[in-house]
XYZ file of C-alpha atoms in Angstrom:
601
model
C 91.938 -38.659 89.999
C 94.312 -36.403 91.924
C 92.736 -37.098 95.313
C 91.151 -40.521 94.686
C 92.995 -42.218 97.564
C 93.445 -39.150 99.712
C 91.440 -40.230 102.815
C 93.419 -43.477 103.210
C 96.726 -41.647 102.777
C 95.754 -38.773 105.052
C 94.604 -40.991 107.902
C 97.888 -42.904 107.792
C 99.914 -39.694 107.693
C 98.005 -38.206 110.620
C 98.374 -41.361 112.660
C 102.112 -41.338 112.023
C 102.275 -37.632 112.724
C 100.565 -38.037 116.093
C 102.771 -41.020 116.988
C 105.935 -39.058 116.186
C 104.796 -35.911 117.991
C 104.182 -37.979 121.110
C 107.534 -39.745 120.995
C 110.932 -38.545 122.153
C 112.756 -40.633 119.570
C 114.327 -39.084 116.493
C 112.463 -39.169 113.233
C 114.195 -40.643 110.238
C 112.245 -43.662 109.077
C 109.884 -44.012 106.136
C 106.335 -45.328 106.089
C 106.292 -49.060 105.484
C 105.394 -50.391 102.039
C 102.255 -51.942 103.536
C 101.018 -48.552 104.709
C 101.581 -46.869 101.367
C 99.169 -46.748 98.476
C 100.553 -48.483 95.341
C 100.688 -45.158 93.480
C 103.281 -43.985 96.014
C 105.630 -46.908 95.391
C 106.869 -46.131 91.905
C 108.686 -43.153 90.422
C 110.842 -42.550 87.339
C 113.559 -40.622 89.233
C 117.203 -41.399 88.383
C 119.805 -42.898 90.698
C 121.462 -40.724 93.323
C 123.346 -37.963 91.558
C 124.911 -35.793 94.254
C 126.283 -35.960 97.755
C 127.113 -33.107 100.115
C 130.056 -32.705 102.474
C 129.403 -31.840 106.111
C 131.307 -28.533 106.086
C 133.198 -26.369 103.655
C 135.966 -23.806 104.015
C 136.464 -21.190 101.318
C 138.835 -18.336 100.664
C 138.341 -15.400 98.367
C 141.186 -12.921 98.024
C 142.250 -11.956 101.557
C 139.043 -12.952 103.286
C 138.336 -16.389 104.744
C 134.825 -17.749 105.096
C 133.481 -20.662 107.078
C 130.235 -21.466 105.323
C 127.307 -23.715 106.108
C 126.425 -26.618 103.906
C 122.795 -27.652 104.014
C 123.067 -31.332 104.638
C 120.939 -34.056 103.123
C 121.953 -36.191 100.127
C 119.360 -36.461 97.378
C 118.598 -40.150 97.105
C 116.069 -40.589 94.324
C 116.390 -44.010 92.750
C 114.167 -45.536 90.076
C 111.694 -48.123 91.364
C 112.781 -47.888 94.996
C 111.412 -44.708 96.465
C 108.022 -43.977 97.956
C 106.654 -41.099 99.890
C 109.144 -40.409 102.700
C 107.374 -39.576 105.947
C 110.643 -38.967 107.757
C 111.648 -36.294 105.259
C 108.124 -34.879 105.408
C 108.273 -34.495 109.181
C 111.785 -33.065 109.132
C 110.621 -30.477 106.619
C 107.779 -29.353 108.871
C 109.988 -29.412 111.941
C 112.675 -27.277 110.217
C 110.096 -24.599 109.471
C 108.923 -24.153 113.074
C 106.926 -27.366 113.419
C 103.867 -28.898 111.721
C 100.459 -27.283 111.428
C 97.483 -28.500 113.419
C 95.870 -31.765 112.184
C 92.812 -29.872 110.940
C 94.869 -27.405 108.906
C 97.118 -30.231 107.739
C 94.117 -32.212 106.438
C 92.781 -29.116 104.661
C 96.227 -28.488 103.153
C 96.389 -31.989 101.657
C 92.832 -31.935 100.329
C 93.211 -28.577 98.577
C 96.778 -29.195 97.444
C 96.160 -32.596 95.838
C 92.828 -31.620 94.297
C 94.701 -28.820 92.444
C 91.761 -26.419 92.436
C 92.485 -23.063 90.835
C 91.152 -19.555 90.653
C 91.403 -16.856 88.039
C 90.714 -13.945 90.349
C 92.631 -10.795 89.403
C 95.782 -9.679 91.168
C 95.139 -7.234 93.991
C 96.643 -3.760 93.994
C 99.295 -3.087 96.598
C 99.796 0.055 98.649
C 103.206 1.639 97.998
C 102.641 5.124 99.418
C 105.515 6.893 101.148
C 105.899 9.605 103.757
C 108.121 12.667 103.354
C 109.767 13.713 106.619
C 110.768 17.324 107.254
C 113.202 18.005 110.116
C 113.510 21.601 111.297
C 110.007 22.225 109.981
C 109.315 25.337 112.037
C 112.332 27.246 110.699
C 112.332 29.689 107.807
C 113.250 27.157 105.131
C 111.627 24.123 106.761
C 108.118 25.586 107.020
C 108.279 26.601 103.351
C 109.318 23.081 102.346
C 106.289 21.752 104.225
C 104.003 24.197 102.437
C 105.337 23.265 98.980
C 105.016 19.538 99.675
C 101.461 19.893 100.893
C 100.474 21.815 97.780
C 101.953 18.982 95.712
C 99.745 16.490 97.553
C 102.624 14.762 99.368
C 102.095 12.902 102.629
C 104.143 15.033 105.034
C 105.348 14.296 108.554
C 107.413 16.721 110.613
C 109.906 16.037 113.394
C 109.823 18.892 115.890
C 110.897 19.635 119.451
C 107.804 21.641 120.384
C 104.360 20.401 119.414
C 102.737 23.659 120.468
C 105.040 25.757 118.291
C 104.677 23.394 115.334
C 100.884 23.454 115.388
C 100.878 27.241 115.715
C 103.136 27.644 112.658
C 102.045 24.688 110.512
C 98.417 24.224 111.521
C 96.592 21.821 113.781
C 96.217 19.127 111.129
C 99.937 18.532 110.565
C 101.232 14.977 111.086
C 103.984 15.496 113.625
C 106.254 13.539 115.935
C 108.113 15.099 118.834
C 111.825 14.406 119.086
C 115.235 16.051 119.295
C 118.009 15.006 116.931
C 120.581 15.800 119.631
C 118.978 13.130 121.879
C 119.101 9.732 120.206
C 116.638 8.185 122.669
C 113.872 10.523 121.452
C 114.092 9.274 117.858
C 111.671 6.382 118.220
C 111.855 3.894 115.287
C 108.072 3.995 114.858
C 108.351 7.697 113.937
C 110.164 6.800 110.714
C 108.134 3.837 109.491
C 106.966 4.514 105.949
C 109.333 7.457 105.442
C 110.789 7.462 101.913
C 112.398 10.916 101.739
C 113.889 13.303 104.287
C 114.433 17.056 104.182
C 116.754 18.276 106.923
C 116.505 22.013 107.544
C 117.481 21.771 111.211
C 120.336 24.034 112.180
C 122.077 25.403 115.240
C 120.346 28.583 116.424
C 122.269 31.812 115.944
C 120.770 35.004 117.309
C 121.628 38.545 118.333
C 123.478 38.923 121.626
C 121.120 41.735 122.539
C 118.075 39.493 122.075
C 115.366 39.201 119.436
C 111.621 39.366 119.000
C 109.498 36.189 119.423
C 109.264 36.050 115.625
C 113.087 36.388 115.326
C 112.793 39.532 113.252
C 116.442 40.541 113.696
C 117.665 37.084 112.764
C 115.545 37.129 109.608
C 117.398 40.212 108.420
C 120.630 38.248 108.277
C 123.666 37.722 110.470
C 125.505 40.708 108.997
C 123.026 43.041 110.709
C 123.692 41.963 114.321
C 126.409 40.656 116.640
C 125.729 36.917 116.725
C 125.996 34.232 119.370
C 124.934 30.596 119.663
C 121.581 30.067 121.337
C 120.784 26.680 122.845
C 122.624 23.491 121.814
C 126.172 23.794 120.497
C 127.121 23.402 116.816
C 128.806 20.116 117.658
C 125.598 18.711 119.158
C 123.259 19.936 116.407
C 125.358 19.788 113.242
C 127.440 16.698 113.989
C 125.974 14.558 116.774
C 122.447 15.448 115.694
C 123.248 14.574 112.089
C 124.686 11.216 113.127
C 121.565 10.415 115.145
C 119.225 11.449 112.344
C 121.043 9.444 109.684
C 121.013 6.328 111.858
C 117.298 6.789 112.511
C 116.221 7.110 108.867
C 118.754 4.992 106.972
C 116.752 1.758 107.134
C 113.678 3.444 105.662
C 115.351 5.758 103.145
C 117.676 3.096 101.747
C 121.146 2.905 100.248
C 122.162 3.766 96.713
C 124.006 0.419 96.440
C 120.991 -1.518 97.719
C 120.640 -3.955 100.610
C 122.290 -7.368 100.494
C 120.076 -10.205 101.749
C 122.284 -13.116 100.712
C 125.782 -13.391 99.239
C 129.212 -11.760 99.323
C 129.891 -8.122 100.139
C 133.040 -6.383 101.382
C 134.925 -9.670 101.755
C 132.265 -11.160 104.001
C 129.472 -13.619 103.296
C 125.892 -13.073 104.431
C 124.154 -16.411 104.745
C 120.500 -17.324 105.259
C 118.945 -20.363 107.015
C 117.781 -22.205 103.883
C 115.925 -25.509 104.042
C 114.319 -27.782 101.445
C 110.537 -27.511 101.019
C 109.566 -29.996 98.312
C 106.378 -31.716 97.155
C 106.903 -34.317 99.896
C 104.541 -32.085 101.905
C 101.714 -33.138 99.559
C 102.723 -36.741 98.920
C 105.309 -36.222 96.145
C 108.838 -37.590 95.830
C 110.742 -34.639 94.364
C 113.793 -33.719 96.408
C 116.190 -30.778 96.579
C 118.680 -29.071 98.831
C 120.933 -26.037 99.075
C 124.665 -25.976 99.516
C 127.560 -23.528 99.362
C 130.203 -24.061 96.685
C 133.209 -22.047 97.839
C 134.715 -21.680 94.360
C 131.702 -22.102 92.086
C 130.832 -18.420 91.820
C 131.140 -16.195 88.806
C 134.668 -15.041 89.670
C 135.819 -18.087 91.584
C 134.224 -16.983 94.848
C 131.502 -18.674 96.881
C 127.993 -19.240 95.594
C 124.918 -21.040 96.807
C 123.521 -23.882 94.708
C 119.834 -24.846 94.644
C 119.788 -28.341 93.127
C 117.724 -31.468 93.084
C 115.476 -33.868 91.181
C 111.883 -32.994 90.352
C 109.188 -35.532 89.539
C 105.446 -35.465 88.908
C 104.989 -38.882 90.538
C 102.326 -39.075 93.247
C 100.752 -35.822 92.067
C 103.944 -33.881 92.846
C 105.886 -31.575 90.604
C 107.854 -28.978 92.561
C 110.982 -28.467 94.601
C 111.960 -25.398 96.562
C 114.224 -23.947 99.198
C 112.840 -21.611 101.818
C 114.434 -19.726 104.667
C 113.381 -20.104 108.229
C 111.567 -17.049 109.490
C 114.073 -14.286 110.159
C 114.541 -13.495 113.840
C 114.257 -9.816 112.911
C 112.165 -8.955 109.822
C 113.966 -7.301 106.924
C 112.808 -3.778 106.142
C 112.790 -3.351 102.348
C 110.400 -0.405 102.267
C 113.097 1.806 100.723
C 113.680 -0.456 97.737
C 111.971 -0.997 94.419
C 112.874 -4.571 93.512
C 115.019 -7.633 94.189
C 118.023 -8.561 92.066
C 119.156 -12.186 91.893
C 122.638 -12.891 90.553
C 122.519 -16.458 89.272
C 123.679 -18.918 86.632
C 120.636 -19.739 84.571
C 119.692 -22.929 82.774
C 116.881 -21.711 80.506
C 114.127 -22.627 82.967
C 111.487 -20.588 84.752
C 111.668 -20.293 88.539
C 109.719 -18.472 91.236
C 110.809 -16.124 93.994
C 108.378 -15.994 96.923
C 108.462 -13.363 99.663
C 106.474 -13.717 102.887
C 105.399 -11.187 105.470
C 103.686 -13.630 107.839
C 105.358 -16.010 110.258
C 102.633 -18.625 109.721
C 103.633 -21.891 108.063
C 100.940 -22.011 105.386
C 100.189 -18.486 104.251
C 100.120 -16.101 101.296
C 103.430 -15.707 99.466
C 104.054 -12.629 97.326
C 105.450 -14.153 94.182
C 107.275 -13.370 90.945
C 108.145 -15.870 88.209
C 111.352 -15.255 86.296
C 112.896 -16.795 83.205
C 116.592 -17.576 82.924
C 119.003 -18.050 80.054
C 122.192 -20.083 80.018
C 125.069 -18.529 81.954
C 125.552 -15.914 84.672
C 123.027 -13.101 84.681
C 121.187 -10.622 86.887
C 117.444 -11.158 87.191
C 115.348 -8.287 88.508
C 111.898 -8.880 89.930
C 109.017 -6.524 89.223
C 108.460 -3.793 91.794
C 108.411 -5.398 95.232
C 105.121 -3.706 95.983
C 103.483 -5.360 92.939
C 104.450 -8.973 93.639
C 101.518 -11.322 93.069
C 99.792 -12.620 96.232
C 99.640 -16.416 95.840
C 98.254 -19.124 98.106
C 98.714 -22.733 96.942
C 99.244 -21.675 93.315
C 96.157 -19.463 93.277
C 95.962 -15.680 93.160
C 94.395 -14.159 96.273
C 92.341 -11.153 95.268
C 91.687 -9.956 98.808
C 95.217 -10.444 100.166
C 96.360 -7.946 102.794
C 98.504 -5.062 101.524
C 102.120 -6.117 101.098
C 104.196 -4.755 104.000
C 107.705 -4.232 102.624
C 108.965 -3.317 106.077
C 108.189 -6.780 107.457
C 109.869 -9.414 105.253
C 110.143 -12.627 107.300
C 111.207 -15.283 104.764
C 112.274 -15.949 101.167
C 111.712 -18.959 98.931
C 113.015 -20.150 95.550
C 110.946 -22.716 93.651
C 111.089 -24.817 90.491
C 107.570 -26.039 89.772
C 105.379 -27.616 87.138
C 102.683 -25.120 88.094
C 102.463 -21.388 87.505
C 99.347 -19.667 88.874
C 95.625 -20.260 88.587
C 95.850 -23.549 86.708
C 98.545 -22.477 84.248
C 101.644 -24.629 83.704
C 105.316 -23.697 83.586
C 106.271 -23.904 79.875
C 109.917 -24.700 80.737
C 109.197 -27.524 83.175
C 111.171 -30.746 82.658
C 111.319 -33.675 85.050
C 114.707 -34.798 86.296
C 117.790 -33.177 87.801
C 118.332 -29.408 87.800
C 120.836 -26.966 89.273
C 120.626 -23.212 89.887
C 123.753 -21.487 91.277
C 122.755 -18.348 93.191
C 125.503 -15.953 94.264
C 123.441 -13.101 95.726
C 120.032 -11.611 96.459
C 119.955 -7.852 96.807
C 117.213 -5.262 97.175
C 117.782 -2.315 94.840
C 116.600 1.198 94.065
C 115.674 1.447 90.416
C 117.261 3.935 88.039
C 117.193 6.836 87.710
C 118.076 7.313 91.369
C 117.118 10.673 92.849
C 118.091 12.205 96.214
C 116.253 10.800 99.208
C 118.034 12.834 101.873
C 118.189 16.571 101.163
C 120.166 18.717 103.570
C 120.263 22.502 103.873
C 123.820 23.401 104.888
C 125.649 26.700 104.379
C 128.069 28.291 101.977
C 131.484 28.838 103.578
C 131.825 25.542 105.465
C 135.281 24.807 104.014
C 136.667 28.343 104.270
C 137.670 28.928 107.919
C 140.829 26.819 107.542
C 141.506 27.521 103.894
C 145.009 28.968 103.431
C 145.481 32.315 101.678
C 141.874 33.422 102.156
C 141.196 37.109 102.860
C 138.780 36.794 105.782
C 137.849 40.493 105.613
C 135.987 39.711 102.381
C 134.174 36.707 103.801
C 130.717 36.507 105.438
C 130.505 36.932 109.235
C 130.090 33.197 109.886
C 133.457 32.504 108.211
C 135.213 35.310 110.119
C 133.583 34.316 113.412
C 133.759 30.532 113.069
C 135.834 30.121 116.229
C 133.770 32.618 118.230
C 130.623 30.771 117.189
C 131.923 27.465 118.584
C 133.240 26.326 115.172
C 129.798 26.402 113.599
C 131.026 25.938 110.019
C 133.568 23.291 111.002
C 130.830 21.109 112.477
C 128.488 21.795 109.561
C 131.188 20.367 107.301
C 131.596 17.343 109.566
C 127.838 16.798 109.348
C 127.992 17.013 105.554
C 130.720 14.373 105.533
C 128.459 12.012 107.473
C 125.822 12.374 104.761
C 128.302 11.776 101.950
C 129.604 8.666 103.736
C 126.155 7.288 104.606
C 125.480 5.548 101.299
C 122.056 7.165 101.021
C 121.208 9.069 97.815
C 121.569 12.699 98.877
C 121.768 16.332 97.849
C 123.530 18.968 99.970
C 122.463 22.543 99.292
C 124.686 25.367 100.543
C 122.765 28.623 100.312
C 124.497 31.927 100.738
C 122.986 34.448 103.188
C 119.265 33.783 103.588
C 116.670 36.538 103.161
C 112.910 36.957 103.476
C 112.671 38.232 99.906
C 110.387 36.392 97.443
C 111.621 33.720 95.086
C 112.060 34.487 91.417
C 115.435 36.177 90.976
C 117.915 34.678 88.524
C 120.278 32.231 90.214
C 123.901 31.189 90.211
C 124.715 27.569 91.066
C 128.354 26.876 91.885
C 130.592 24.200 93.415
C 133.831 24.378 95.376
C 132.547 26.730 98.111
C 133.729 30.049 96.693
C 130.715 32.316 96.151
C 129.122 34.913 98.432
C 125.800 36.685 98.155
C 122.187 36.264 99.201
C 119.213 34.090 98.336
C 115.550 33.867 99.313
C 114.462 31.213 101.802
C 111.474 30.574 99.551
C 113.821 29.878 96.634
C 115.918 27.480 98.719
C 112.799 25.548 99.707
C 111.784 25.215 96.059
C 115.285 24.019 95.134
C 115.160 21.389 97.905
C 111.879 19.928 96.696
C 112.984 19.997 93.052
C 116.216 18.174 93.953
C 114.314 15.071 95.069
C 112.894 14.743 91.562
C 116.155 15.081 89.614
C 118.813 12.389 89.120
C 121.224 15.209 88.195
C 121.082 16.460 91.794
C 121.832 13.045 93.270
C 124.999 12.847 95.378
C 125.869 16.476 94.608
C 127.048 19.258 96.906
C 126.553 22.796 95.626
C 126.224 26.470 96.554
C 123.514 28.791 95.319
C 122.800 32.526 95.360
C 120.736 35.046 93.419
C 122.260 37.524 90.988
C 120.826 40.411 93.009
C 123.519 42.156 95.155
C 122.985 42.766 98.856
C 122.575 46.479 98.271
C 119.488 45.957 96.074
C 116.216 44.619 97.473
C 114.351 42.132 95.288
C 110.609 42.420 94.835
C 108.019 40.753 92.642
C 105.077 42.384 90.877
C 102.039 40.225 91.731
C 100.485 41.199 88.404
C 103.555 40.092 86.483
C 105.332 37.316 88.444
C 108.571 35.804 87.112
C 108.267 32.532 85.183
C 108.713 29.251 87.038
C 112.247 27.927 86.878
C 113.297 24.568 85.552
C 115.783 23.747 88.303
C 116.794 20.618 86.441
C 118.723 22.809 84.003
C 120.817 24.046 86.934
C 121.277 20.533 88.327
C 122.594 19.311 84.980
C 125.652 21.560 85.366
C 126.735 19.951 88.650
C 129.690 17.579 88.922
C 130.402 14.631 91.179
C 132.870 14.882 94.035
C 133.277 18.663 94.203
C 132.855 19.946 97.777
C 135.534 22.615 98.362
C 137.441 20.246 100.636
C 139.892 19.828 97.782
C 141.612 23.050 98.893
C 142.002 21.712 102.425
C 143.278 18.322 101.290
C 145.895 19.904 99.030
C 147.137 22.066 101.892
C 146.925 19.253 104.472
C 144.907 21.367 106.894
C 142.931 19.097 109.269
C 139.184 19.604 109.407
């Protein structure tokens, strides 16, 4: 029987636990043979098979790493080992101390009795918020309207709550902040945000003044003598962009993913791993984690999870688990976890925790390996299985991807709900692990969409006939270098690592959407385009991988001299913007002209 002698064992463990907790001496001894049940005195484990050095130095290319080695030789020897109380206590102490005696007793009873449940896996909430910045402007308010009609969860960042509710309605989810003032961009505002539309722009208006509805401005800059109103282009287009990107980056995510463990850019990101084996339930399996400075796939450093697993004393698992992170990892932007490892044909588990408690639900994925180096991707992070002591928890709390506090790797005899691991074999094992990275699944689409302006590269372009250029190009200097700072803001986006799309509309009008369009790259075209059309293009861009990491200009085919109208009885057909996005190329911004002529921007 799995728990036949449990009371005797538990009482002895608790007595020892209380003695050690009340003593100032170090803990390293084992329970005596007289205090151990006979079933704990025998085990088929082999002789010691590995030792670990105190400290390792490693070099990879030009970078030098000083890496931790997780100390503790594995000393399993046939016929000589019993349950090791010293190792048990050290395990609990490493992970923030032992549980209370009552919880500890419950843990042993339920763990050794191996009860199981077949309750179904609970559904996880993976909803995301779409943030619109500049939501009260001509393009921004139309983006909000389109998103709402599509059923999206919309939040707006505005400077004036009163103005926002007047334009967007009283029910809008809004936060009040100013991108030019970093202190107003409270982190809580951006929790849950998955996509961002930035339609904020420096305010340009007529010198002679305008109506409260900005009627003159809506006609276009060519119809009035312009000046900057309010904050300067540098503050809005550059400093404001920097502040906004820093505020949303952790929630929106990076195209390359987020490294949790391993090498990146000639540096090594380590984690506080510790062994968590079946010693916590009376077993004798033993493992550890170390860094091999040259054992990686290309001769670089790699971690190694290794040990000996045994089913003696009702055991059957080994694992390594991190201490709780001092600051939780926010993985809300990412779809899964990728492990780069050298497989051995066995099945392992990855466990992710969102609670700082010692004995709590772990969101779990099993994964199979094959021989050799490989990348293993977990299912969607949001759909990891909630497991507590090898049983599915049907009423587990929703998985909070923004609050990851620890990770665990496990090799176990047990799967879930009474099922067994079909690849389980007793004895030594070894799993080299070079990295753990959160990733955005393909196809990647833009998550940060920015409304810029055509002409941003033209003020300093040599050989350009300024008399044929729009007013903003001719008056760039008089308007406090408005286009120069718009370009600097664009560069921040392109350098951010976030999946983006930068849309450069030509002169904006209040005409309806529906005219035929011209998409171009290189910053050469002039013309006009409807604000409604630009808003539709922005929303469509977030759904197209062809728009990802692209910068492009757009205008309608209708010349300035001809107004564009739509017959309500015979509206134009809806456009498939994806056909336009497919024509776009990577890396074309118009800055190529400046770089060839060595003109500083």
